[in-house]
mmCIF file with all atom_site columns, C-alpha atoms in Angstrom:
data_model
loop_
_atom_site.group_PDB
_atom_site.id
_atom_site.type_symbol
_atom_site.label_atom_id
_atom_site.label_alt_id
_atom_site.label_comp_id
_atom_site.label_asym_id
_atom_site.label_entity_id
_atom_site.label_seq_id
_atom_site.pdbx_PDB_ins_code
_atom_site.Cartn_x
_atom_site.Cartn_y
_atom_site.Cartn_z
_atom_site.occupancy
_atom_site.B_iso_or_equiv
_atom_site.pdbx_formal_charge
_atom_site.auth_seq_id
_atom_site.auth_comp_id
_atom_site.auth_asym_id
_atom_site.auth_atom_id
_atom_site.pdbx_PDB_model_num
ATOM 1  C CA . UNK A 1 1  ? -4.944 5.812  -36.473 1.00 0.00 ? 25  UNK A CA 1
ATOM 2  C CA . UNK A 1 2  ? -1.487 7.529  -37.603 1.00 0.00 ? 26  UNK A CA 1
ATOM 3  C CA . UNK A 1 3  ? -1.500 6.207  -40.973 1.00 0.00 ? 27  UNK A CA 1
ATOM 4  C CA . UNK A 1 4  ? 2.310  6.943  -40.039 1.00 0.00 ? 28  UNK A CA 1
ATOM 5  C CA . UNK A 1 5  ? 2.646  4.903  -37.177 1.00 0.00 ? 29  UNK A CA 1
ATOM 6  C CA . UNK A 1 6  ? 4.404  7.444  -35.368 1.00 0.00 ? 30  UNK A CA 1
ATOM 7  C CA . UNK A 1 7  ? 2.265  8.336  -33.145 1.00 0.00 ? 31  UNK A CA 1
ATOM 8  C CA . UNK A 1 8  ? 0.750  6.151  -30.594 1.00 0.00 ? 32  UNK A CA 1
ATOM 9  C CA . UNK A 1 9  ? -2.203 8.116  -29.534 1.00 0.00 ? 33  UNK A CA 1
ATOM 10 C CA . UNK A 1 10 ? -1.513 8.673  -25.906 1.00 0.00 ? 34  UNK A CA 1
ATOM 11 C CA . UNK A 1 11 ? -2.569 12.346 -25.294 1.00 0.00 ? 35  UNK A CA 1
ATOM 12 C CA . UNK A 1 12 ? -0.896 14.686 -22.290 1.00 0.00 ? 36  UNK A CA 1
ATOM 13 C CA . UNK A 1 13 ? -3.825 15.399 -19.815 1.00 0.00 ? 37  UNK A CA 1
ATOM 14 C CA . UNK A 1 14 ? -5.883 18.359 -20.258 1.00 0.00 ? 38  UNK A CA 1
ATOM 15 C CA . UNK A 1 15 ? -3.706 20.620 -17.860 1.00 0.00 ? 39  UNK A CA 1
ATOM 16 C CA . UNK A 1 16 ? -0.499 19.366 -19.867 1.00 0.00 ? 40  UNK A CA 1
ATOM 17 C CA . UNK A 1 17 ? -2.315 19.785 -23.419 1.00 0.00 ? 41  UNK A CA 1
ATOM 18 C CA . UNK A 1 18 ? -3.590 23.363 -22.406 1.00 0.00 ? 42  UNK A CA 1
ATOM 19 C CA . UNK A 1 19 ? 0.118  24.629 -20.963 1.00 0.00 ? 43  UNK A CA 1
ATOM 20 C CA . UNK A 1 20 ? 1.450  23.477 -24.524 1.00 0.00 ? 44  UNK A CA 1
ATOM 21 C CA . UNK A 1 21 ? -1.044 25.021 -26.029 1.00 0.00 ? 45  UNK A CA 1
ATOM 22 C CA . UNK A 1 22 ? -0.352 28.362 -24.286 1.00 0.00 ? 46  UNK A CA 1
ATOM 23 C CA . UNK A 1 23 ? 3.730  28.303 -24.497 1.00 0.00 ? 47  UNK A CA 1
ATOM 24 C CA . UNK A 1 24 ? 3.480  27.658 -28.815 1.00 0.00 ? 48  UNK A CA 1
ATOM 25 C CA . UNK A 1 25 ? 0.390  30.399 -28.550 1.00 0.00 ? 49  UNK A CA 1
ATOM 26 C CA . UNK A 1 26 ? 3.453  32.466 -27.038 1.00 0.00 ? 50  UNK A CA 1
ATOM 27 C CA . UNK A 1 27 ? 6.279  31.729 -29.149 1.00 0.00 ? 51  UNK A CA 1
ATOM 28 C CA . UNK A 1 28 ? 4.156  32.122 -31.789 1.00 0.00 ? 52  UNK A CA 1
ATOM 29 C CA . UNK A 1 29 ? 2.852  35.467 -31.142 1.00 0.00 ? 53  UNK A CA 1
ATOM 30 C CA . UNK A 1 30 ? 6.115  36.477 -30.349 1.00 0.00 ? 54  UNK A CA 1
ATOM 31 C CA . UNK A 1 31 ? 7.771  35.616 -33.686 1.00 0.00 ? 55  UNK A CA 1
ATOM 32 C CA . UNK A 1 32 ? 4.672  36.986 -35.750 1.00 0.00 ? 56  UNK A CA 1
ATOM 33 C CA . UNK A 1 33 ? 4.850  39.579 -39.068 1.00 0.00 ? 57  UNK A CA 1
ATOM 34 C CA . UNK A 1 34 ? 2.922  41.890 -37.209 1.00 0.00 ? 58  UNK A CA 1
ATOM 35 C CA . UNK A 1 35 ? 5.522  42.216 -34.617 1.00 0.00 ? 59  UNK A CA 1
ATOM 36 C CA . UNK A 1 36 ? 7.600  44.255 -37.419 1.00 0.00 ? 60  UNK A CA 1
ATOM 37 C CA . UNK A 1 37 ? 4.835  46.837 -37.751 1.00 0.00 ? 61  UNK A CA 1
ATOM 38 C CA . UNK A 1 38 ? 4.540  46.828 -34.379 1.00 0.00 ? 62  UNK A CA 1
ATOM 39 C CA . UNK A 1 39 ? 7.741  48.094 -34.606 1.00 0.00 ? 63  UNK A CA 1
ATOM 40 C CA . UNK A 1 40 ? 8.811  45.681 -31.211 1.00 0.00 ? 64  UNK A CA 1
ATOM 41 C CA . UNK A 1 41 ? 12.209 44.271 -31.880 1.00 0.00 ? 65  UNK A CA 1
ATOM 42 C CA . UNK A 1 42 ? 13.248 40.199 -31.582 1.00 0.00 ? 66  UNK A CA 1
ATOM 43 C CA . UNK A 1 43 ? 15.661 38.961 -29.110 1.00 0.00 ? 67  UNK A CA 1
ATOM 44 C CA . UNK A 1 44 ? 18.310 36.387 -29.035 1.00 0.00 ? 68  UNK A CA 1
ATOM 45 C CA . UNK A 1 45 ? 17.555 36.134 -24.853 1.00 0.00 ? 69  UNK A CA 1
ATOM 46 C CA . UNK A 1 46 ? 13.680 36.198 -25.289 1.00 0.00 ? 70  UNK A CA 1
ATOM 47 C CA . UNK A 1 47 ? 13.570 33.774 -28.279 1.00 0.00 ? 71  UNK A CA 1
ATOM 48 C CA . UNK A 1 48 ? 15.818 31.558 -26.606 1.00 0.00 ? 72  UNK A CA 1
ATOM 49 C CA . UNK A 1 49 ? 13.172 32.299 -23.265 1.00 0.00 ? 73  UNK A CA 1
ATOM 50 C CA . UNK A 1 50 ? 9.946  31.129 -25.586 1.00 0.00 ? 74  UNK A CA 1
ATOM 51 C CA . UNK A 1 51 ? 11.575 27.960 -26.959 1.00 0.00 ? 75  UNK A CA 1
ATOM 52 C CA . UNK A 1 52 ? 12.934 27.101 -23.493 1.00 0.00 ? 76  UNK A CA 1
ATOM 53 C CA . UNK A 1 53 ? 9.498  27.311 -22.192 1.00 0.00 ? 77  UNK A CA 1
ATOM 54 C CA . UNK A 1 54 ? 8.112  24.832 -25.256 1.00 0.00 ? 78  UNK A CA 1
ATOM 55 C CA . UNK A 1 55 ? 11.123 22.453 -24.434 1.00 0.00 ? 79  UNK A CA 1
ATOM 56 C CA . UNK A 1 56 ? 10.039 22.272 -20.523 1.00 0.00 ? 80  UNK A CA 1
ATOM 57 C CA . UNK A 1 57 ? 6.315  22.219 -21.302 1.00 0.00 ? 81  UNK A CA 1
ATOM 58 C CA . UNK A 1 58 ? 7.072  19.300 -23.776 1.00 0.00 ? 82  UNK A CA 1
ATOM 59 C CA . UNK A 1 59 ? 9.317  16.935 -21.794 1.00 0.00 ? 83  UNK A CA 1
ATOM 60 C CA . UNK A 1 60 ? 6.423  17.836 -18.566 1.00 0.00 ? 84  UNK A CA 1
ATOM 61 C CA . UNK A 1 61 ? 3.503  16.570 -20.904 1.00 0.00 ? 85  UNK A CA 1
ATOM 62 C CA . UNK A 1 62 ? 6.086  13.349 -22.486 1.00 0.00 ? 86  UNK A CA 1
ATOM 63 C CA . UNK A 1 63 ? 8.258  12.757 -19.450 1.00 0.00 ? 87  UNK A CA 1
ATOM 64 C CA . UNK A 1 64 ? 9.121  9.475  -20.778 1.00 0.00 ? 88  UNK A CA 1
ATOM 65 C CA . UNK A 1 65 ? 10.667 11.566 -23.658 1.00 0.00 ? 89  UNK A CA 1
ATOM 66 C CA . UNK A 1 66 ? 9.901  11.528 -26.887 1.00 0.00 ? 90  UNK A CA 1
ATOM 67 C CA . UNK A 1 67 ? 11.399 8.850  -29.799 1.00 0.00 ? 91  UNK A CA 1
ATOM 68 C CA . UNK A 1 68 ? 14.390 9.820  -31.934 1.00 0.00 ? 92  UNK A CA 1
ATOM 69 C CA . UNK A 1 69 ? 12.032 10.332 -34.868 1.00 0.00 ? 93  UNK A CA 1
ATOM 70 C CA . UNK A 1 70 ? 9.519  12.460 -33.940 1.00 0.00 ? 94  UNK A CA 1
ATOM 71 C CA . UNK A 1 71 ? 8.926  16.061 -35.391 1.00 0.00 ? 95  UNK A CA 1
ATOM 72 C CA . UNK A 1 72 ? 8.666  17.821 -32.358 1.00 0.00 ? 96  UNK A CA 1
ATOM 73 C CA . UNK A 1 73 ? 11.560 16.248 -30.722 1.00 0.00 ? 97  UNK A CA 1
ATOM 74 C CA . UNK A 1 74 ? 13.309 16.484 -33.941 1.00 0.00 ? 98  UNK A CA 1
ATOM 75 C CA . UNK A 1 75 ? 12.737 20.387 -34.711 1.00 0.00 ? 99  UNK A CA 1
ATOM 76 C CA . UNK A 1 76 ? 13.166 21.126 -30.805 1.00 0.00 ? 100 UNK A CA 1
ATOM 77 C CA . UNK A 1 77 ? 17.038 18.846 -31.372 1.00 0.00 ? 101 UNK A CA 1
ATOM 78 C CA . UNK A 1 78 ? 17.651 20.891 -34.402 1.00 0.00 ? 102 UNK A CA 1
ATOM 79 C CA . UNK A 1 79 ? 16.978 24.258 -32.947 1.00 0.00 ? 103 UNK A CA 1
ATOM 80 C CA . UNK A 1 80 ? 19.520 23.644 -29.819 1.00 0.00 ? 104 UNK A CA 1
ATOM 81 C CA . UNK A 1 81 ? 22.420 23.413 -32.662 1.00 0.00 ? 105 UNK A CA 1
ATOM 82 C CA . UNK A 1 82 ? 21.632 26.109 -34.545 1.00 0.00 ? 106 UNK A CA 1
ATOM 83 C CA . UNK A 1 83 ? 24.524 28.487 -34.311 1.00 0.00 ? 107 UNK A CA 1
ATOM 84 C CA . UNK A 1 84 ? 24.420 32.125 -33.313 1.00 0.00 ? 108 UNK A CA 1
ATOM 85 C CA . UNK A 1 85 ? 26.914 34.160 -35.252 1.00 0.00 ? 109 UNK A CA 1
#
């Protein structure tokens, strides 16, 4: 049980959980500091694409949406509100 009461314990099915893990891992690998050592530059378009994949996987796993206070929802919403200079 979640002591904060923020989680209900209803996990997505195994296939969707695997998708969530895969897209999260893909994003994590893309932004990993070893990319600098490999001299691979990040691009805004590719980063947005990776984040979009995470959002899509979350929407597939939780089609009813996440509550306004959910940390995943807050993180993804805060990314939407970033301004690129």
